[in-house]
Structure formats: C-alpha cells, structure tokens
Coordinates of C-alpha atoms and ligand atoms in Angstrom, one line a residue:
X49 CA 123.6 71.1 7.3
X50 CA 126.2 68.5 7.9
X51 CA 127.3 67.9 11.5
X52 CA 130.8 68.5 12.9
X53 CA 131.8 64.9 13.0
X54 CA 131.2 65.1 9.1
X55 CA 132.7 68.2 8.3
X56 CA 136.1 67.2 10.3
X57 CA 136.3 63.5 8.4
X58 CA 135.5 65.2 4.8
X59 CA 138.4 67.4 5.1
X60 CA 140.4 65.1 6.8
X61 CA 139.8 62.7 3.8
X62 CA 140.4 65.1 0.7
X63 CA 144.3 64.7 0.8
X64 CA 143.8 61.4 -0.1
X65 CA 141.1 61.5 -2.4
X66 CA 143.0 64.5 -4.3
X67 CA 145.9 62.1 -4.6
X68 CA 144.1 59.3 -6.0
X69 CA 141.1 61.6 -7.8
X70 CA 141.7 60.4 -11.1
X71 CA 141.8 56.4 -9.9
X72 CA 138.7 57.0 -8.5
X73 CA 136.7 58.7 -11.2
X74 CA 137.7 55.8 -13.9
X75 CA 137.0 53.2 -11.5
X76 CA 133.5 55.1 -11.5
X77 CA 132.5 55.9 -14.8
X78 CA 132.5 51.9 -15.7
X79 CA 130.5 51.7 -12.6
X80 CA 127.8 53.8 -13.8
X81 CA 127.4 52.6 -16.9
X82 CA 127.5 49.2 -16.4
X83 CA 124.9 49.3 -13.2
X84 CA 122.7 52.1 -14.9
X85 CA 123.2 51.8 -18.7
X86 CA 120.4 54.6 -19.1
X87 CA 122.6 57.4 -18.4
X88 CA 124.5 56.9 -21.3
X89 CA 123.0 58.4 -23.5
X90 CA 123.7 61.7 -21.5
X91 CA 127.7 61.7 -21.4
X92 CA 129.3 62.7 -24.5
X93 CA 131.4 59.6 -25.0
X94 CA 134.2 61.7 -27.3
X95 CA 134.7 63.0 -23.6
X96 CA 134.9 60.0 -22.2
X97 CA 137.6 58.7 -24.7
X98 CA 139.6 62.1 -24.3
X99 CA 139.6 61.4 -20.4
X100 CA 137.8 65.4 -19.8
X101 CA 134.9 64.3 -18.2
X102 CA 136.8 62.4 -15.2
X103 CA 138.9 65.0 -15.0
X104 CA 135.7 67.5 -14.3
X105 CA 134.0 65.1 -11.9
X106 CA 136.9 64.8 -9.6
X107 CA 138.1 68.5 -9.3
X108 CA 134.3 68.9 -8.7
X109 CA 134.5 66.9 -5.5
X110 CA 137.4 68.0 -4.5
X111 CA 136.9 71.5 -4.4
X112 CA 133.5 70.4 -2.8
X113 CA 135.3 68.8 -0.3
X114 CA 137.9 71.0 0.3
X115 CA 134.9 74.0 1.0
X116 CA 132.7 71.3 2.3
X117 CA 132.4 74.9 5.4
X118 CA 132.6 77.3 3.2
X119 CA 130.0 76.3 0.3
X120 CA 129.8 80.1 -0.9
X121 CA 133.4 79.9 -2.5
X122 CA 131.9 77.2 -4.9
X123 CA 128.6 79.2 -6.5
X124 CA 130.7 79.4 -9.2
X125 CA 131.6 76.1 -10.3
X126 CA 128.4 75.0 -8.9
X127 CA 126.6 77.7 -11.9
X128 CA 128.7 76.2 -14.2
X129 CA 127.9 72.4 -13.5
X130 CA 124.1 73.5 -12.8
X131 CA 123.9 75.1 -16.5
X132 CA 125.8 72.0 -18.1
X133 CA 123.2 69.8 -16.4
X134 CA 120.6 71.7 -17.4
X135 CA 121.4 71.8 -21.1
X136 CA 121.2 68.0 -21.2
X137 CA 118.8 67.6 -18.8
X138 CA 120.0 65.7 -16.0
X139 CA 117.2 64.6 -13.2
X140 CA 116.9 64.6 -9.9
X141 CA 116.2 60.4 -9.5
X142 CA 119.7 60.3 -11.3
X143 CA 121.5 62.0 -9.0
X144 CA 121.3 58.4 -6.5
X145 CA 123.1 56.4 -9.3
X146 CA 125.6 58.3 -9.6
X147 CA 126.4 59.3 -5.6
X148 CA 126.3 55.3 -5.4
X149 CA 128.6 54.6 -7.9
X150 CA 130.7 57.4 -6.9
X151 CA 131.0 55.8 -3.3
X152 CA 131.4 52.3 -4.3
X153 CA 134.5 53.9 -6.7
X154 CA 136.1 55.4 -3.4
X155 CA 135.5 52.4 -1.8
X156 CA 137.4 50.3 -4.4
X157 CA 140.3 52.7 -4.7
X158 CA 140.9 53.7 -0.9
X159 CA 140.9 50.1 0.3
X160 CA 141.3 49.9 3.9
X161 CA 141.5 53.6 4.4
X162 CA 137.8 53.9 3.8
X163 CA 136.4 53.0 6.8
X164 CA 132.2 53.0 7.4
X165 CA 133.0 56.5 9.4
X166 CA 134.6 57.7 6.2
X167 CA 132.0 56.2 3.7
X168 CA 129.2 57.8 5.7
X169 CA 130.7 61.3 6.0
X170 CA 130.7 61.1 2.0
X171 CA 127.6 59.7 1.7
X172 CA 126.5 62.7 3.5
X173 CA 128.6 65.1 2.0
X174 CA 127.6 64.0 -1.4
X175 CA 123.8 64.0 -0.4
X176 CA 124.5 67.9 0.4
X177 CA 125.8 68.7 -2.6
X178 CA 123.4 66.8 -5.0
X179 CA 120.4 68.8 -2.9
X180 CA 122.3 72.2 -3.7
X181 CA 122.9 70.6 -7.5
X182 CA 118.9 69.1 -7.5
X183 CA 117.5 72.6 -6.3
X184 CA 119.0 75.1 -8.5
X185 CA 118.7 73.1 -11.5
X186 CA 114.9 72.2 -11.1
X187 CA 114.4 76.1 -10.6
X188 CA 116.0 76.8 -14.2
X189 CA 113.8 73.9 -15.7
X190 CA 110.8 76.0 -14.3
X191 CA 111.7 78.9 -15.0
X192 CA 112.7 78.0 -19.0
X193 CA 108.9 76.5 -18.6
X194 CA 107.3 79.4 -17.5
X195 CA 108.7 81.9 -20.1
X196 CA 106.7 82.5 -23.2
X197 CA 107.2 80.3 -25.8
X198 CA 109.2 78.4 -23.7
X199 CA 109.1 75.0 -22.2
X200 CA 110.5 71.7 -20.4
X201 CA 112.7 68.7 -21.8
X202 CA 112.6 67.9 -25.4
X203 CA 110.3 69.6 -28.1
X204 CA 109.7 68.6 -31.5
X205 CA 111.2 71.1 -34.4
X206 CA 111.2 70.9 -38.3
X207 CA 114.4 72.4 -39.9
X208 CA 112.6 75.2 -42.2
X209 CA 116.0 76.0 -43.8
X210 CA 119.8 75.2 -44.4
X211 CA 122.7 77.4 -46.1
X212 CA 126.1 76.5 -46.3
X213 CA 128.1 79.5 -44.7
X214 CA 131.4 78.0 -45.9
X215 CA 133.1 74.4 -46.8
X216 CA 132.7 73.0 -43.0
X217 CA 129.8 75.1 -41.7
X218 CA 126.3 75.0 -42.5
X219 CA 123.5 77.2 -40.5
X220 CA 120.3 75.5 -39.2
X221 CA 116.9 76.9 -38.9
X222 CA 114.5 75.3 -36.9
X223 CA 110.8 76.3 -36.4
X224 CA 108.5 74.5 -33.4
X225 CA 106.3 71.8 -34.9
X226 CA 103.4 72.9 -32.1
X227 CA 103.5 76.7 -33.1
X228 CA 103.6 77.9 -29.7
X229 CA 105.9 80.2 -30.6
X230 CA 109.4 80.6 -28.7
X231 CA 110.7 82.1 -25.3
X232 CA 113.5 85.0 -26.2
X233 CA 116.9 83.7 -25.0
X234 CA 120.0 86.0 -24.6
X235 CA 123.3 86.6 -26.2
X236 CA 125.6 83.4 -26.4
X237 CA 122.9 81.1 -25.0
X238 CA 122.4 77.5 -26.4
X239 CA 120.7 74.7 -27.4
X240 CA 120.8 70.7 -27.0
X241 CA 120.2 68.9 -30.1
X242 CA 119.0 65.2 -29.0
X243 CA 118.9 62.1 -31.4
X244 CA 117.7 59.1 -30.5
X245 CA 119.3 57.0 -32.8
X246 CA 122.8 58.2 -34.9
X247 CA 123.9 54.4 -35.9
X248 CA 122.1 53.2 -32.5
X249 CA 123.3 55.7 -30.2
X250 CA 121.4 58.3 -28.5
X251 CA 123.6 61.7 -28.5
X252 CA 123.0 64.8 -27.3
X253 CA 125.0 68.0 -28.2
X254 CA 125.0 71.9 -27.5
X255 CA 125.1 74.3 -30.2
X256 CA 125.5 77.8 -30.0
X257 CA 122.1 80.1 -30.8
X258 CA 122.9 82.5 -34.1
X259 CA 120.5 84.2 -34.9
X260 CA 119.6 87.4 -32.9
X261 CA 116.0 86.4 -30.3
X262 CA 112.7 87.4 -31.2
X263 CA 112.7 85.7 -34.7
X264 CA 109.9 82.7 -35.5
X265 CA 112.8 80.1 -35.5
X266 CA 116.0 79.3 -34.0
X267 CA 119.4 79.2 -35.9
X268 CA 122.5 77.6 -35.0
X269 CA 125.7 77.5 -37.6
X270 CA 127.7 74.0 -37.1
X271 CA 130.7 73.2 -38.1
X272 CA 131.6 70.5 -39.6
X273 CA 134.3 68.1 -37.6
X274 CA 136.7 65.5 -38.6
X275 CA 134.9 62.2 -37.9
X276 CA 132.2 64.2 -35.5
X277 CA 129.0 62.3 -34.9
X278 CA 126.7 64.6 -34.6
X279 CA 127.9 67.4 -37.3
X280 CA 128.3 64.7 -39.5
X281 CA 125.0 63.3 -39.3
X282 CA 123.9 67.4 -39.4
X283 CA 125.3 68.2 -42.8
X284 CA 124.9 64.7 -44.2
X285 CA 121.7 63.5 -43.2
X286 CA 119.0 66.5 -41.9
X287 CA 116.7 67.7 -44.6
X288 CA 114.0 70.1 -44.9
X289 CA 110.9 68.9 -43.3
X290 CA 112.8 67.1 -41.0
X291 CA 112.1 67.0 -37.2
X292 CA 114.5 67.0 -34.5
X293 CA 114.5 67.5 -30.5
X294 CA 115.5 70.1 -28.9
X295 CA 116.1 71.3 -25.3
X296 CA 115.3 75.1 -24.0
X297 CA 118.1 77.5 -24.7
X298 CA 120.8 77.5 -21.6
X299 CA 123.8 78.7 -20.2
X300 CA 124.2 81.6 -18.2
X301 CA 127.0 84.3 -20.4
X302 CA 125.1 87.4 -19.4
Ligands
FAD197 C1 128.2 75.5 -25.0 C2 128.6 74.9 -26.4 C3 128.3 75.5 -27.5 C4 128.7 75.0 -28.8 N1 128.3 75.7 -29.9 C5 128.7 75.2 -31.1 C6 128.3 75.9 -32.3 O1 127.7 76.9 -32.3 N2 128.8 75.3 -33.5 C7 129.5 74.2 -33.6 O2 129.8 73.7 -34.7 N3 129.8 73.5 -32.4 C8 129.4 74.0 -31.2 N4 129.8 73.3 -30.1 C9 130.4 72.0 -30.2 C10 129.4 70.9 -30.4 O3 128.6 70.7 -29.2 C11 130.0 69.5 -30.7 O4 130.9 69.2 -29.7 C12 130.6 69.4 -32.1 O5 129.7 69.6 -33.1 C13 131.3 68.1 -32.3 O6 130.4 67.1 -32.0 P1 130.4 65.8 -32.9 O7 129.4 64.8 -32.4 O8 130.3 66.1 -34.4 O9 131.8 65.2 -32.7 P2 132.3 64.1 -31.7 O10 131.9 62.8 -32.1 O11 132.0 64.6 -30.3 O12 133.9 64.3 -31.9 C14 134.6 65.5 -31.8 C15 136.0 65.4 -32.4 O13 136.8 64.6 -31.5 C16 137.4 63.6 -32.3 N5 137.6 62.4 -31.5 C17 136.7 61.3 -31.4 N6 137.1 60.4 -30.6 C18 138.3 60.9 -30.1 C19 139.3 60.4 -29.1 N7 139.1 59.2 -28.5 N8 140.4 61.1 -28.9 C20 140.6 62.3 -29.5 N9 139.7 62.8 -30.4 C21 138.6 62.1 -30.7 C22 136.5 63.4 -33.5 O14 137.2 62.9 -34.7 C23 136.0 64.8 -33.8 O15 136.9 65.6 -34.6 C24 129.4 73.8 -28.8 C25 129.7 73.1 -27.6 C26 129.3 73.7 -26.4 C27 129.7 73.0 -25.1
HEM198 C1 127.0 65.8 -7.0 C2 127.0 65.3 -8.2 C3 127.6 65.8 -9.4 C4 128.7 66.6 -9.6 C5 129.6 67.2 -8.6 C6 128.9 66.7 -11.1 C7 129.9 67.5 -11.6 C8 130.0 67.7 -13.0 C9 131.0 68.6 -13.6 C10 132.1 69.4 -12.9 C11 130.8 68.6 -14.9 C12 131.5 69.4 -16.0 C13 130.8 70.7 -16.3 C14 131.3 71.5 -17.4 O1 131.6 70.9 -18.5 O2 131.4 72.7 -17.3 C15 129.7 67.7 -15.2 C16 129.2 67.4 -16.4 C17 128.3 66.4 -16.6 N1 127.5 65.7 -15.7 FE1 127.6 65.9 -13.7 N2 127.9 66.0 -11.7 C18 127.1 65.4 -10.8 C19 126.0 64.7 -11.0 C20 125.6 64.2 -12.2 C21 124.5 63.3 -12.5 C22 123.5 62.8 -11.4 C23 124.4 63.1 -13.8 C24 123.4 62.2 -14.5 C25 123.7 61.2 -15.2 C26 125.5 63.9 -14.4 C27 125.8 63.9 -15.8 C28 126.7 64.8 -16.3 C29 127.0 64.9 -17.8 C30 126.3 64.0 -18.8 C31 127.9 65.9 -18.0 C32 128.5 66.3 -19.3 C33 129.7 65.4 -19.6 C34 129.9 64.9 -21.0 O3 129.2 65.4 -21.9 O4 130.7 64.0 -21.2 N3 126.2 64.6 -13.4 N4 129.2 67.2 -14.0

C-alpha cells in the first residue's frame, strides 16, 4: 500500500506526465536498450519503428497513475498487459531495468519539475504496479506448468507438416520433440514462436492456435507479410524435421 503522501504527489503529477507521455517513453525506450541490451530480443522492433509500443507504455502509466486509489478500475488493462507479457515471457528481475529506465526518462524530460519528492512517489508507485504485474504473471507461468502436457518457457518442437492454404498462408504443425504430450488450450489462444537467430536477431512472435485442442500437435496458419521477418523466414526457410521453440499457449479470449 502506498502512503498518502504518495498517492497525493502521483496524481498531482499525471497532468504533466500525460502532457509530455510520449517525450518520455522515447526518451526511455533508447534507455533500455542501450543500458540493458538483453531485453531486446523481447520487443518486437516493427513496433518500435511504427511508434505502437510507446504509445502502450505510456497510456499504461497514465491510467495507472490516474487510478493510482482506485486500482480495481485497471484489472482490465492490467489482464491484457499480464497475458502480453506472458506470451513472451517477461521476468520478474526485468521488471528493475525497466522501472529505472523509466524513471531516469521522467527525469530527463520533466527537468526541474521532478523533484526527489516526485521521483520517489514514482519510484514507489511503479514498484506497486510491477508487484501487481510480477504476481499475476508468475501465477499463469505456474499454472501453464502444472497442466498436463504443459509447461514453462521455451520447448523444443519439430514441424511434422506444412500445406499451403493459399498464395500468402501456409499452416504449421508442430509436434513436441520430448513426447510429453500437450496441455489443451482454449478457443483463440496462442502461441510464441522464438528464434534465436533470423539474420542475427533474436525474434519472438504470436501466432494464433488452428487446430481444434486435444490433437498430438499444434497448428498455426501464417500468413505471409510484405517484408515480415518472421513469416518470411516461416514459409521460406522451416522444413520438415526442423525444430523450433515455442512458448505455452496464452491469452485469455474465453
Ligand atoms: C495474439 C496474436 C495472434 C496472431 N496470430 C496470427 C496468426 O494466426 N497468423 C498470422 O499470420 N499472424 C498472426 N499474428 C501476427 C504475427 O504475430 C506477426 O506479427 C506477423 O506474422 C508479422 O510478423 P513478421 O515478423 O513477419 O513481420 P514484421 O517484421 O513484424 O513486419 C510486419 C509488417 O510491417 C512492415 N514494416 C516493417 N517495418 C515497418 C515500419 N518501420 N513502418 C511500417 N511498417 C513496417 C513489414 O513490411 C511487414 O509488412 C498474431 C499476432 C498476435 C499479437
Ligand atoms: C510496470 C511495468 C510495465 C508496464 C506498465 C508495461 C506495459 C505494457 C503495455 C501496456 C504493453 C502493451 C500490451 C498489449 O499489446 O496489449 C506492453 C507490452 C510489452 N511489454 Fe510491458 N510493461 C511493463 C513492464 C515490462 C517489462 C519489465 C518488460 C521486459 C523487458 C516489458 C516488455 C514488454 C514487451 C516486450 C511488450 C510487447 C511490445 C512489443 O512487442 O513491441 N514490459 N507492456
């Protein structure tokens, strides 16, 4: 719980930081990934050139701070952000690079304005709300662990089989190189693809599941984009017998 002091300077503060919200969030992105170069790998940089990604962060903390006393209005956004993080498996010791880059960016941007009163009530406040973010995502890690068949981070799978639906889409299916078999998952869940290496990049991208559960593999159909990465290196490059990493099916459309 934050104290009263706290509360009164975070929403004394978020006028400001709603007017300069996007200043902020691209003084922080360069932050991050020039002080902790191993999140990379985790951000969708197609996002990053598009600008959507800053544009999520900082309505994210501003609505935060804008319900910094009424934290029930935000289960919502908070789900969504949880099942996002989840997918690509964000961790809890990254959660300290981030809040520090993130307060070094308001630093930089509000100048004078951000005094060591206002810097510590966001400190706090962001502490807060990477517990709540830190919490609910290590229970979905557990709970995709605990299900049969199912399990935590990356696993190992060999694509069994490819047909081309159409010009631009081809559906994958993936079987687990252990044989453990697989959890069931529900209706418009899906999964994170992981490649270490696409031209010396790591990416990571969601694909929707299907296939209907209960099968001895996992299908996803991709499409094939303009200049995409990752489909790209799908329908040009992955062959039978291949293995690739996947993360436990997510998102929460039940
Ligand atoms: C929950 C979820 C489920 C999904 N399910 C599916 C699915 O079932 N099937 C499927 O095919 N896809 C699905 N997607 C989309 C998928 O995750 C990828 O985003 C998609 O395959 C494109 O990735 P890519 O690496 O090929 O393209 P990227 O490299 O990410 O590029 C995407 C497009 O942006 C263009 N681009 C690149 N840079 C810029 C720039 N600076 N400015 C503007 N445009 C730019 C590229 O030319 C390309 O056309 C899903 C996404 C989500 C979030
Ligand atoms: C309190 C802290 C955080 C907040 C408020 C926050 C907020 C958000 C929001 C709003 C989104 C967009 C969700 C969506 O697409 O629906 C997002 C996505 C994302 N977050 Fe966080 N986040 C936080 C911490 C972190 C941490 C610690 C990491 C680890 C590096 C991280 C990595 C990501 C990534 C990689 C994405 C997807 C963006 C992309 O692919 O470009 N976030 N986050």
């Amino acid at each position: 719980m934050l104290d009263t002091a706290t509360v009164q300077i975070i929403k004394a503060t978020v006028p400001a930081l709603q007017l300069y919200a996007n200043d902020i969030t691209s003084h922080f992105y360069p932050l991050l990934f020039a002080q902790h170069p191993e999140v990379l790998p985790y951000f969708n940089q197609t996002n990053q050139g598009k600008g959507t990604q800053p544009k999520a962060l900082a309505n994210a903390v501003i609505a935060y701070g804008a319900n910094i006393d009424a934290l029930g209005n935000l289960s919502e956004a908070v789900s969504k952000i949880v099942q996002k993080h989840v997918a690509l498996g964000i961790l809890p010791e990254q959660y300290d690079a981030v809040g520090s880059c993130l307060i070094q960016a308001i630093k930089a941007v509000l100048g004078d304005a951000a005094t060591d009163e206002v810097i510590d009530a966001w400190t706090k406040a962001y502490g807060q709300l990477a517990n709540i973010l830190i919490a609910a995502e290590e229970s979905i890690y557990t709970e995709n662990e605990q299900k049969s068949g199912g399990w935590r981070g990356e696993r190992e799978f060999i694509l069994v089989k490819r047909v081309d639906e159409s010009s631009v889409i081809t559906s994958f299916y993936f079987q687990p190189f252990d044989d453990k078999g697989l959890p069931n998952f529900e209706a418009g869940q899906f999964l994170t693809l992981v490649f270490d290496d696409i031209n010396g990049v790591s990416m990571r991208r969601n694909y929707s599941l299907s296939d209907a559960t209960g099968k001895d593999y996992v299908r996803i159909s991709v499409k094939r984009e303009p200049n995409g990465v990752v489909s790209d290196h799908l329908h040009n490059n992955i062959q039978l017998g291949d293995k690739v990493k996947l993360r436990a099916p997510s998102g929460d459309f039940t």
